[in-house]
Amino acid sequence: MTHSIAILGASGYTGAELVRLIAGHPSFEINALSADRKAGQTMAEVFPHLRHLDLPALVKIEEIDFSQIDLCFCALPHKTSQAVISSLPRDLKIVDLSADFRLDDPEVYAEWYGHPHYAKELAPEAVYGLPEFYRDQIRTTKLVANPGCYPTAVLLGLVPGIQAGQLLTEDIIIDAKSGVSGAGRGLKENLLFCEVSEGIHPYSVASHRHAPEIEQEVAKAAGLDDGVFVNFTPHLMPMNRGELCTCYVKMADGVTVDDLRHTYIERFRDEPFVHLTPKDVVPSTRQVRGSNHCFVNIYQDRVPGRAIIVSALDNLVRGSSGEAIHNMNLMFNLPETTGLTQAPMFP
């Protein structure tokens, strides 16, 4: 059986990745593609690398007949998704790639995104779309909040140890780095080639919006209602795609790195997309580029009682569109790896 999908915001990087990946999916076909400023153009005009695909032209959202759609990907800016999703048919399956439904508390959302949440009635229905930890809930929901790219890398590195009581939630330090595509396709002076090339740029220091998302999920993993804070600093790297997160954490009394490695090996043993690398293999973005895989490794810090956890993924695939398709597969009870078996690209 073939299902019909729509991609809203198809003219952005995540929209293009959704199209590229779905082109190889045997159970879905693209029925509608929307854009704002580029409505009326073809995908071949917007993304020449996709010109070999038979795709519908880009249209305005209001021109789409959603009665013919089984699932809708919302690759729209924050705030925009709320109004759009609240206007869609209630029986439509939705994977939202924005941040609009990731935070459980609408007040926390308002604090970090600078405006009230405009679809509070839908927020309780949303399931946080990190498949390794929420797959049962994802299978039965109609609204998935696809995680942010940084939280995906960080949480895959932290949650197993925290759930096992082997890592403490206090004094977590996260040094995160991402390719420029993570900032979107919009024209911004700080993203011009001469501004980004040959440099590393910290940004949103102590104020990045992914911090409360990470704190929310770390608190859940620890069985806490709140009170978790992380020190999270992202950096923009002069590369197109890729994400590397290095987490510095405290181990519980008596826990060793070998204990952690055993926990992670067992936790990820049956996971198709998360891999604990051998002790002597340090995860890097080149190892996962273009794939839906995340590589993780754990090291003993020079500081007694502390560990260093490194995780690497492709921000556009595992950190966004590939994860969205993983969630789609779960929502339709398909094998989780369908359409996502591409090996990483190297060099």
mmCIF file of N, CA and C in Angstrom, residues 172-287:
data_model
loop_
_atom_site.group_PDB
_atom_site.id
_atom_site.type_symbol
_atom_site.label_atom_id
_atom_site.label_comp_id
_atom_site.label_asym_id
_atom_site.label_seq_id
_atom_site.Cartn_x
_atom_site.Cartn_y
_atom_site.Cartn_z
ATOM 1 N N ILE A 172 26.409 19.227 34.184
ATOM 2 C CA ILE A 172 26.574 18.700 32.830
ATOM 3 C C ILE A 172 27.031 19.840 31.919
ATOM 4 N N ILE A 173 28.141 19.642 31.260
ATOM 5 C CA ILE A 173 28.698 20.644 30.349
ATOM 6 C C ILE A 173 28.665 20.076 28.932
ATOM 7 N N ILE A 174 28.073 20.822 28.004
ATOM 8 C CA ILE A 174 27.904 20.348 26.630
ATOM 9 C C ILE A 174 28.569 21.325 25.672
ATOM 10 N N ASP A 175 29.584 20.850 24.978
ATOM 11 C CA ASP A 175 30.256 21.630 23.941
ATOM 12 C C ASP A 175 29.768 21.087 22.598
ATOM 13 N N ALA A 176 28.998 21.894 21.851
ATOM 14 C CA ALA A 176 28.318 21.406 20.654
ATOM 15 C C ALA A 176 28.762 22.191 19.424
ATOM 16 N N LYS A 177 28.884 21.495 18.289
ATOM 17 C CA LYS A 177 29.331 22.124 17.049
ATOM 18 C C LYS A 177 28.474 21.619 15.894
ATOM 19 N N SER A 178 28.097 22.546 14.996
ATOM 20 C CA SER A 178 27.204 22.186 13.894
ATOM 21 C C SER A 178 27.636 22.845 12.597
ATOM 22 N N GLY A 179 27.318 22.174 11.486
ATOM 23 C CA GLY A 179 27.516 22.763 10.173
ATOM 24 C C GLY A 179 26.535 23.898 9.930
ATOM 25 N N VAL A 180 26.827 24.729 8.927
ATOM 26 C CA VAL A 180 26.066 25.945 8.687
ATOM 27 C C VAL A 180 24.634 25.659 8.245
ATOM 28 N N SER A 181 24.366 24.505 7.654
ATOM 29 C CA SER A 181 23.003 24.184 7.227
ATOM 30 C C SER A 181 22.034 24.152 8.398
ATOM 31 N N GLY A 182 22.555 23.968 9.611
ATOM 32 C CA GLY A 182 21.695 23.973 10.786
ATOM 33 C C GLY A 182 21.029 25.312 11.036
ATOM 34 N N ALA A 183 21.561 26.366 10.427
ATOM 35 C CA ALA A 183 20.985 27.704 10.605
ATOM 36 C C ALA A 183 19.923 28.018 9.563
ATOM 37 N N GLY A 184 19.628 27.057 8.682
ATOM 38 C CA GLY A 184 18.599 27.268 7.676
ATOM 39 C C GLY A 184 19.138 27.884 6.393
ATOM 40 N N ARG A 185 18.213 28.090 5.437
ATOM 41 C CA ARG A 185 18.602 28.537 4.102
ATOM 42 C C ARG A 185 18.400 30.035 3.879
ATOM 43 N N GLY A 186 17.900 30.729 4.882
ATOM 44 C CA GLY A 186 17.632 32.155 4.717
ATOM 45 C C GLY A 186 18.906 32.966 4.535
ATOM 46 N N LEU A 187 18.766 34.103 3.856
ATOM 47 C CA LEU A 187 19.906 34.989 3.624
ATOM 48 C C LEU A 187 20.195 35.793 4.890
ATOM 49 N N LYS A 188 21.348 35.520 5.505
ATOM 50 C CA LYS A 188 21.755 36.221 6.716
ATOM 51 C C LYS A 188 23.228 36.589 6.584
ATOM 52 N N GLU A 189 23.570 37.799 6.964
ATOM 53 C CA GLU A 189 24.937 38.277 6.786
ATOM 54 C C GLU A 189 25.951 37.392 7.488
ATOM 55 N N ASN A 190 25.631 36.941 8.696
ATOM 56 C CA ASN A 190 26.593 36.145 9.470
ATOM 57 C C ASN A 190 26.797 34.745 8.904
ATOM 58 N N LEU A 191 25.979 34.373 7.878
ATOM 59 C CA LEU A 191 26.122 33.056 7.266
ATOM 60 C C LEU A 191 26.759 33.115 5.884
ATOM 61 N N LEU A 192 27.136 34.301 5.436
ATOM 62 C CA LEU A 192 27.828 34.426 4.159
ATOM 63 C C LEU A 192 29.171 33.696 4.212
ATOM 64 N N PHE A 193 29.641 33.250 3.054
ATOM 65 C CA PHE A 193 30.873 32.461 3.003
ATOM 66 C C PHE A 193 32.029 33.165 3.708
ATOM 67 N N CYS A 194 32.226 34.444 3.422
ATOM 68 C CA CYS A 194 33.358 35.165 4.014
ATOM 69 C C CYS A 194 33.210 35.351 5.518
ATOM 70 N N GLU A 195 31.993 35.268 6.014
ATOM 71 C CA GLU A 195 31.768 35.407 7.457
ATOM 72 C C GLU A 195 31.997 34.086 8.193
ATOM 73 N N VAL A 196 31.773 32.966 7.504
ATOM 74 C CA VAL A 196 31.820 31.656 8.158
ATOM 75 C C VAL A 196 33.133 30.923 7.897
ATOM 76 N N SER A 197 33.637 31.030 6.673
ATOM 77 C CA SER A 197 34.823 30.267 6.283
ATOM 78 C C SER A 197 36.029 30.606 7.149
ATOM 79 N N GLU A 198 36.845 29.591 7.428
ATOM 80 C CA GLU A 198 38.105 29.729 8.156
ATOM 81 C C GLU A 198 37.923 30.253 9.573
ATOM 82 N N GLY A 199 36.793 29.918 10.170
ATOM 83 C CA GLY A 199 36.572 30.354 11.545
ATOM 84 C C GLY A 199 35.607 29.443 12.270
ATOM 85 N N ILE A 200 35.630 29.515 13.595
ATOM 86 C CA ILE A 200 34.676 28.808 14.452
ATOM 87 C C ILE A 200 33.970 29.864 15.281
ATOM 88 N N HIS A 201 32.646 29.783 15.348
ATOM 89 C CA HIS A 201 31.879 30.872 15.940
ATOM 90 C C HIS A 201 30.930 30.365 17.027
ATOM 91 N N PRO A 202 31.221 30.612 18.306
ATOM 92 C CA PRO A 202 30.203 30.344 19.330
ATOM 93 C C PRO A 202 29.003 31.270 19.110
ATOM 94 N N TYR A 203 27.824 30.787 19.433
ATOM 95 C CA TYR A 203 26.647 31.639 19.283
ATOM 96 C C TYR A 203 25.594 31.265 20.317
ATOM 97 N N SER A 204 24.668 32.164 20.551
ATOM 98 C CA SER A 204 23.600 31.963 21.551
ATOM 99 C C SER A 204 24.184 31.436 22.859
ATOM 100 N N VAL A 205 25.270 32.052 23.303
ATOM 101 C CA VAL A 205 25.950 31.593 24.518
ATOM 102 C C VAL A 205 25.023 31.778 25.720
ATOM 103 N N ALA A 206 24.788 30.687 26.431
ATOM 104 C CA ALA A 206 23.919 30.666 27.618
ATOM 105 C C ALA A 206 22.471 31.045 27.299
ATOM 106 N N SER A 207 22.100 30.988 26.003
ATOM 107 C CA SER A 207 20.730 31.383 25.666
ATOM 108 C C SER A 207 20.149 30.593 24.498
ATOM 109 N N HIS A 208 20.763 29.480 24.131
ATOM 110 C CA HIS A 208 20.264 28.728 22.975
ATOM 111 C C HIS A 208 18.966 28.002 23.331
ATOM 112 N N ARG A 209 18.028 28.007 22.385
ATOM 113 C CA ARG A 209 16.692 27.466 22.651
ATOM 114 C C ARG A 209 16.647 25.959 22.786
ATOM 115 N N HIS A 210 17.708 25.274 22.431
ATOM 116 C CA HIS A 210 17.728 23.829 22.625
ATOM 117 C C HIS A 210 18.050 23.443 24.070
ATOM 118 N N ALA A 211 18.549 24.386 24.861
ATOM 119 C CA ALA A 211 18.885 24.078 26.257
ATOM 120 C C ALA A 211 17.669 23.587 27.058
ATOM 121 N N PRO A 212 16.522 24.285 27.036
ATOM 122 C CA PRO A 212 15.384 23.788 27.819
ATOM 123 C C PRO A 212 14.851 22.460 27.302
ATOM 124 N N GLU A 213 15.010 22.206 26.009
ATOM 125 C CA GLU A 213 14.595 20.922 25.446
ATOM 126 C C GLU A 213 15.457 19.792 26.007
ATOM 127 N N ILE A 214 16.759 20.025 26.065
ATOM 128 C CA ILE A 214 17.673 19.039 26.646
ATOM 129 C C ILE A 214 17.364 18.851 28.120
ATOM 130 N N GLU A 215 17.168 19.950 28.841
ATOM 131 C CA GLU A 215 16.896 19.868 30.285
ATOM 132 C C GLU A 215 15.599 19.116 30.564
ATOM 133 N N GLN A 216 14.595 19.348 29.759
ATOM 134 C CA GLN A 216 13.317 18.641 29.929
ATOM 135 C C GLN A 216 13.504 17.136 29.834
ATOM 136 N N GLU A 217 14.232 16.681 28.809
ATOM 137 C CA GLU A 217 14.371 15.241 28.592
ATOM 138 C C GLU A 217 15.362 14.603 29.563
ATOM 139 N N VAL A 218 16.373 15.344 29.984
ATOM 140 C CA VAL A 218 17.293 14.835 31.008
ATOM 141 C C VAL A 218 16.544 14.652 32.326
ATOM 142 N N ALA A 219 15.695 15.615 32.671
ATOM 143 C CA ALA A 219 14.909 15.501 33.904
ATOM 144 C C ALA A 219 13.990 14.287 33.853
ATOM 145 N N LYS A 220 13.347 14.059 32.710
ATOM 146 C CA LYS A 220 12.488 12.883 32.577
ATOM 147 C C LYS A 220 13.285 11.597 32.740
ATOM 148 N N ALA A 221 14.454 11.548 32.126
ATOM 149 C CA ALA A 221 15.282 10.342 32.220
ATOM 150 C C ALA A 221 15.697 10.053 33.651
ATOM 151 N N ALA A 222 15.867 11.117 34.433
ATOM 152 C CA ALA A 222 16.272 10.961 35.829
ATOM 153 C C ALA A 222 15.088 10.784 36.768
ATOM 154 N N GLY A 223 13.867 10.883 36.233
ATOM 155 C CA GLY A 223 12.684 10.761 37.072
ATOM 156 C C GLY A 223 12.429 11.986 37.919
ATOM 157 N N LEU A 224 12.861 13.166 37.437
ATOM 158 C CA LEU A 224 12.685 14.416 38.169
ATOM 159 C C LEU A 224 11.631 15.268 37.484
ATOM 160 N N ASP A 225 10.934 16.083 38.262
ATOM 161 C CA ASP A 225 9.931 16.974 37.689
ATOM 162 C C ASP A 225 10.571 18.194 37.043
ATOM 163 N N ASP A 226 11.619 18.707 37.663
ATOM 164 C CA ASP A 226 12.312 19.878 37.126
ATOM 165 C C ASP A 226 13.633 20.018 37.878
ATOM 166 N N GLY A 227 14.230 21.195 37.781
ATOM 167 C CA GLY A 227 15.441 21.462 38.536
ATOM 168 C C GLY A 227 16.728 21.014 37.875
ATOM 169 N N VAL A 228 16.666 20.617 36.602
ATOM 170 C CA VAL A 228 17.877 20.219 35.886
ATOM 171 C C VAL A 228 18.341 21.389 35.021
ATOM 172 N N PHE A 229 19.619 21.704 35.119
ATOM 173 C CA PHE A 229 20.216 22.733 34.285
ATOM 174 C C PHE A 229 21.454 22.156 33.612
ATOM 175 N N VAL A 230 21.651 22.527 32.340
ATOM 176 C CA VAL A 230 22.863 22.115 31.640
ATOM 177 C C VAL A 230 23.593 23.352 31.144
ATOM 178 N N ASN A 231 24.891 23.232 31.072
ATOM 179 C CA ASN A 231 25.726 24.286 30.500
ATOM 180 C C ASN A 231 25.950 23.928 29.038
ATOM 181 N N PHE A 232 25.236 24.620 28.151
ATOM 182 C CA PHE A 232 25.201 24.250 26.738
ATOM 183 C C PHE A 232 25.679 25.405 25.868
ATOM 184 N N THR A 233 26.749 25.184 25.114
ATOM 185 C CA THR A 233 27.266 26.218 24.215
ATOM 186 C C THR A 233 27.450 25.644 22.819
ATOM 187 N N PRO A 234 26.699 26.157 21.828
ATOM 188 C CA PRO A 234 26.855 25.696 20.444
ATOM 189 C C PRO A 234 27.880 26.537 19.688
ATOM 190 N N HIS A 235 28.449 25.938 18.646
ATOM 191 C CA HIS A 235 29.424 26.615 17.803
ATOM 192 C C HIS A 235 29.091 26.339 16.343
ATOM 193 N N LEU A 236 29.214 27.372 15.514
ATOM 194 C CA LEU A 236 29.022 27.230 14.080
ATOM 195 C C LEU A 236 30.354 26.892 13.428
ATOM 196 N N MET A 237 30.344 25.788 12.660
ATOM 197 C CA MET A 237 31.566 25.311 12.029
ATOM 198 C C MET A 237 31.538 25.596 10.524
ATOM 199 N N PRO A 238 32.701 25.845 9.916
ATOM 200 C CA PRO A 238 32.745 26.138 8.476
ATOM 201 C C PRO A 238 32.622 24.875 7.627
ATOM 202 N N MET A 239 31.479 24.207 7.735
ATOM 203 C CA MET A 239 31.189 23.010 6.943
ATOM 204 C C MET A 239 29.696 23.006 6.664
ATOM 205 N N ASN A 240 29.284 22.274 5.632
ATOM 206 C CA ASN A 240 27.877 22.285 5.234
ATOM 207 C C ASN A 240 26.982 21.559 6.222
ATOM 208 N N ARG A 241 27.376 20.361 6.617
ATOM 209 C CA ARG A 241 26.517 19.558 7.489
ATOM 210 C C ARG A 241 27.371 18.761 8.458
ATOM 211 N N GLY A 242 26.714 18.308 9.518
ATOM 212 C CA GLY A 242 27.390 17.508 10.528
ATOM 213 C C GLY A 242 27.242 18.147 11.895
ATOM 214 N N GLU A 243 27.277 17.300 12.914
ATOM 215 C CA GLU A 243 27.131 17.792 14.279
ATOM 216 C C GLU A 243 27.943 16.920 15.223
ATOM 217 N N LEU A 244 28.673 17.560 16.103
ATOM 218 C CA LEU A 244 29.484 16.847 17.088
ATOM 219 C C LEU A 244 29.230 17.460 18.452
ATOM 220 N N CYS A 245 28.846 16.626 19.408
ATOM 221 C CA CYS A 245 28.580 17.097 20.774
ATOM 222 C C CYS A 245 29.490 16.357 21.748
ATOM 223 N N THR A 246 30.179 17.110 22.573
ATOM 224 C CA THR A 246 31.042 16.544 23.603
ATOM 225 C C THR A 246 30.466 16.929 24.958
ATOM 226 N N CYS A 247 30.054 15.928 25.732
ATOM 227 C CA CYS A 247 29.409 16.151 27.033
ATOM 228 C C CYS A 247 30.364 15.746 28.156
ATOM 229 N N TYR A 248 30.523 16.631 29.115
ATOM 230 C CA TYR A 248 31.366 16.376 30.281
ATOM 231 C C TYR A 248 30.439 16.161 31.473
ATOM 232 N N VAL A 249 30.494 14.977 32.083
ATOM 233 C CA VAL A 249 29.496 14.591 33.077
ATOM 234 C C VAL A 249 30.136 13.948 34.303
ATOM 235 N N LYS A 250 29.398 13.988 35.404
ATOM 236 C CA LYS A 250 29.804 13.309 36.638
ATOM 237 C C LYS A 250 29.216 11.907 36.679
ATOM 238 N N MET A 251 30.033 10.941 37.055
ATOM 239 C CA MET A 251 29.532 9.582 37.269
ATOM 240 C C MET A 251 29.109 9.408 38.720
ATOM 241 N N ALA A 252 28.130 8.554 38.951
ATOM 242 C CA ALA A 252 27.720 8.244 40.319
ATOM 243 C C ALA A 252 28.857 7.528 41.038
ATOM 244 N N ASP A 253 28.824 7.572 42.350
ATOM 245 C CA ASP A 253 29.885 6.940 43.155
ATOM 246 C C ASP A 253 30.045 5.472 42.768
ATOM 247 N N GLY A 254 31.283 5.078 42.528
ATOM 248 C CA GLY A 254 31.589 3.682 42.240
ATOM 249 C C GLY A 254 31.420 3.279 40.790
ATOM 250 N N VAL A 255 30.884 4.168 39.948
ATOM 251 C CA VAL A 255 30.676 3.852 38.526
ATOM 252 C C VAL A 255 31.953 4.119 37.744
ATOM 253 N N THR A 256 32.278 3.229 36.828
ATOM 254 C CA THR A 256 33.444 3.403 35.975
ATOM 255 C C THR A 256 33.002 3.579 34.521
ATOM 256 N N VAL A 257 33.924 4.010 33.690
ATOM 257 C CA VAL A 257 33.625 4.139 32.265
ATOM 258 C C VAL A 257 33.300 2.775 31.660
ATOM 259 N N ASP A 258 33.954 1.725 32.136
ATOM 260 C CA ASP A 258 33.624 0.383 31.644
ATOM 261 C C ASP A 258 32.179 0.008 31.987
ATOM 262 N N ASP A 259 31.713 0.434 33.166
ATOM 263 C CA ASP A 259 30.310 0.204 33.523
ATOM 264 C C ASP A 259 29.390 0.923 32.540
ATOM 265 N N LEU A 260 29.727 2.170 32.225
ATOM 266 C CA LEU A 260 28.930 2.935 31.279
ATOM 267 C C LEU A 260 28.927 2.278 29.902
ATOM 268 N N ARG A 261 30.094 1.840 29.443
ATOM 269 C CA ARG A 261 30.167 1.206 28.135
ATOM 270 C C ARG A 261 29.277 -0.030 28.081
ATOM 271 N N HIS A 262 29.277 -0.817 29.143
ATOM 272 C CA HIS A 262 28.420 -2.007 29.177
ATOM 273 C C HIS A 262 26.955 -1.604 29.080
ATOM 274 N N THR A 263 26.552 -0.564 29.818
ATOM 275 C CA THR A 263 25.166 -0.096 29.783
ATOM 276 C C THR A 263 24.771 0.352 28.382
ATOM 277 N N TYR A 264 25.638 1.111 27.730
ATOM 278 C CA TYR A 264 25.326 1.646 26.408
ATOM 279 C C TYR A 264 25.309 0.540 25.347
ATOM 280 N N ILE A 265 26.215 -0.397 25.465
ATOM 281 C CA ILE A 265 26.214 -1.524 24.522
ATOM 282 C C ILE A 265 24.899 -2.280 24.609
ATOM 283 N N GLU A 266 24.450 -2.548 25.828
ATOM 284 C CA GLU A 266 23.192 -3.280 26.003
ATOM 285 C C GLU A 266 22.003 -2.441 25.558
ATOM 286 N N ARG A 267 22.030 -1.134 25.887
ATOM 287 C CA ARG A 267 20.883 -0.275 25.553
ATOM 288 C C ARG A 267 20.711 -0.095 24.054
ATOM 289 N N PHE A 268 21.807 -0.015 23.330
ATOM 290 C CA PHE A 268 21.733 0.242 21.893
ATOM 291 C C PHE A 268 21.918 -1.020 21.043
ATOM 292 N N ARG A 269 21.977 -2.175 21.676
ATOM 293 C CA ARG A 269 22.259 -3.414 20.954
ATOM 294 C C ARG A 269 21.301 -3.638 19.781
ATOM 295 N N ASP A 270 20.029 -3.374 19.981
ATOM 296 C CA ASP A 270 19.035 -3.637 18.936
ATOM 297 C C ASP A 270 18.583 -2.374 18.210
ATOM 298 N N GLU A 271 19.275 -1.260 18.456
ATOM 299 C CA GLU A 271 18.913 -0.013 17.782
ATOM 300 C C GLU A 271 19.613 0.056 16.428
ATOM 301 N N PRO A 272 18.872 0.277 15.357
ATOM 302 C CA PRO A 272 19.488 0.253 14.027
ATOM 303 C C PRO A 272 20.343 1.472 13.705
ATOM 304 N N PHE A 273 20.137 2.579 14.436
ATOM 305 C CA PHE A 273 20.790 3.816 14.033
ATOM 306 C C PHE A 273 21.722 4.430 15.081
ATOM 307 N N VAL A 274 21.909 3.778 16.204
ATOM 308 C CA VAL A 274 22.815 4.307 17.234
ATOM 309 C C VAL A 274 23.866 3.258 17.537
ATOM 310 N N HIS A 275 25.118 3.656 17.528
ATOM 311 C CA HIS A 275 26.215 2.705 17.646
ATOM 312 C C HIS A 275 27.283 3.226 18.599
ATOM 313 N N LEU A 276 27.630 2.410 19.586
ATOM 314 C CA LEU A 276 28.771 2.711 20.444
ATOM 315 C C LEU A 276 30.022 2.236 19.717
ATOM 316 N N THR A 277 30.903 3.159 19.399
ATOM 317 C CA THR A 277 32.086 2.800 18.621
ATOM 318 C C THR A 277 33.113 2.086 19.500
ATOM 319 N N PRO A 278 34.038 1.326 18.906
ATOM 320 C CA PRO A 278 35.104 0.700 19.680
ATOM 321 C C PRO A 278 35.888 1.740 20.483
ATOM 322 N N LYS A 279 36.543 1.290 21.536
ATOM 323 C CA LYS A 279 37.217 2.216 22.451
ATOM 324 C C LYS A 279 38.181 3.153 21.738
ATOM 325 N N ASP A 280 38.858 2.663 20.709
ATOM 326 C CA ASP A 280 39.885 3.466 20.057
ATOM 327 C C ASP A 280 39.363 4.259 18.863
ATOM 328 N N VAL A 281 38.045 4.277 18.643
ATOM 329 C CA VAL A 281 37.466 5.010 17.520
ATOM 330 C C VAL A 281 36.677 6.214 18.064
ATOM 331 N N VAL A 282 37.184 7.407 17.783
ATOM 332 C CA VAL A 282 36.527 8.626 18.241
ATOM 333 C C VAL A 282 35.475 9.031 17.207
ATOM 334 N N PRO A 283 34.205 9.201 17.586
ATOM 335 C CA PRO A 283 33.179 9.602 16.624
ATOM 336 C C PRO A 283 33.523 10.932 15.953
ATOM 337 N N SER A 284 33.234 11.027 14.675
ATOM 338 C CA SER A 284 33.442 12.277 13.951
ATOM 339 C C SER A 284 32.323 12.444 12.933
ATOM 340 N N THR A 285 32.137 13.663 12.468
ATOM 341 C CA THR A 285 31.036 13.939 11.556
ATOM 342 C C THR A 285 31.231 13.229 10.214
ATOM 343 N N ARG A 286 32.458 13.022 9.783
ATOM 344 C CA ARG A 286 32.698 12.348 8.506
ATOM 345 C C ARG A 286 32.217 10.896 8.527
ATOM 346 N N GLN A 287 32.147 10.290 9.697
ATOM 347 C CA GLN A 287 31.743 8.886 9.795
ATOM 348 C C GLN A 287 30.245 8.694 9.594
#
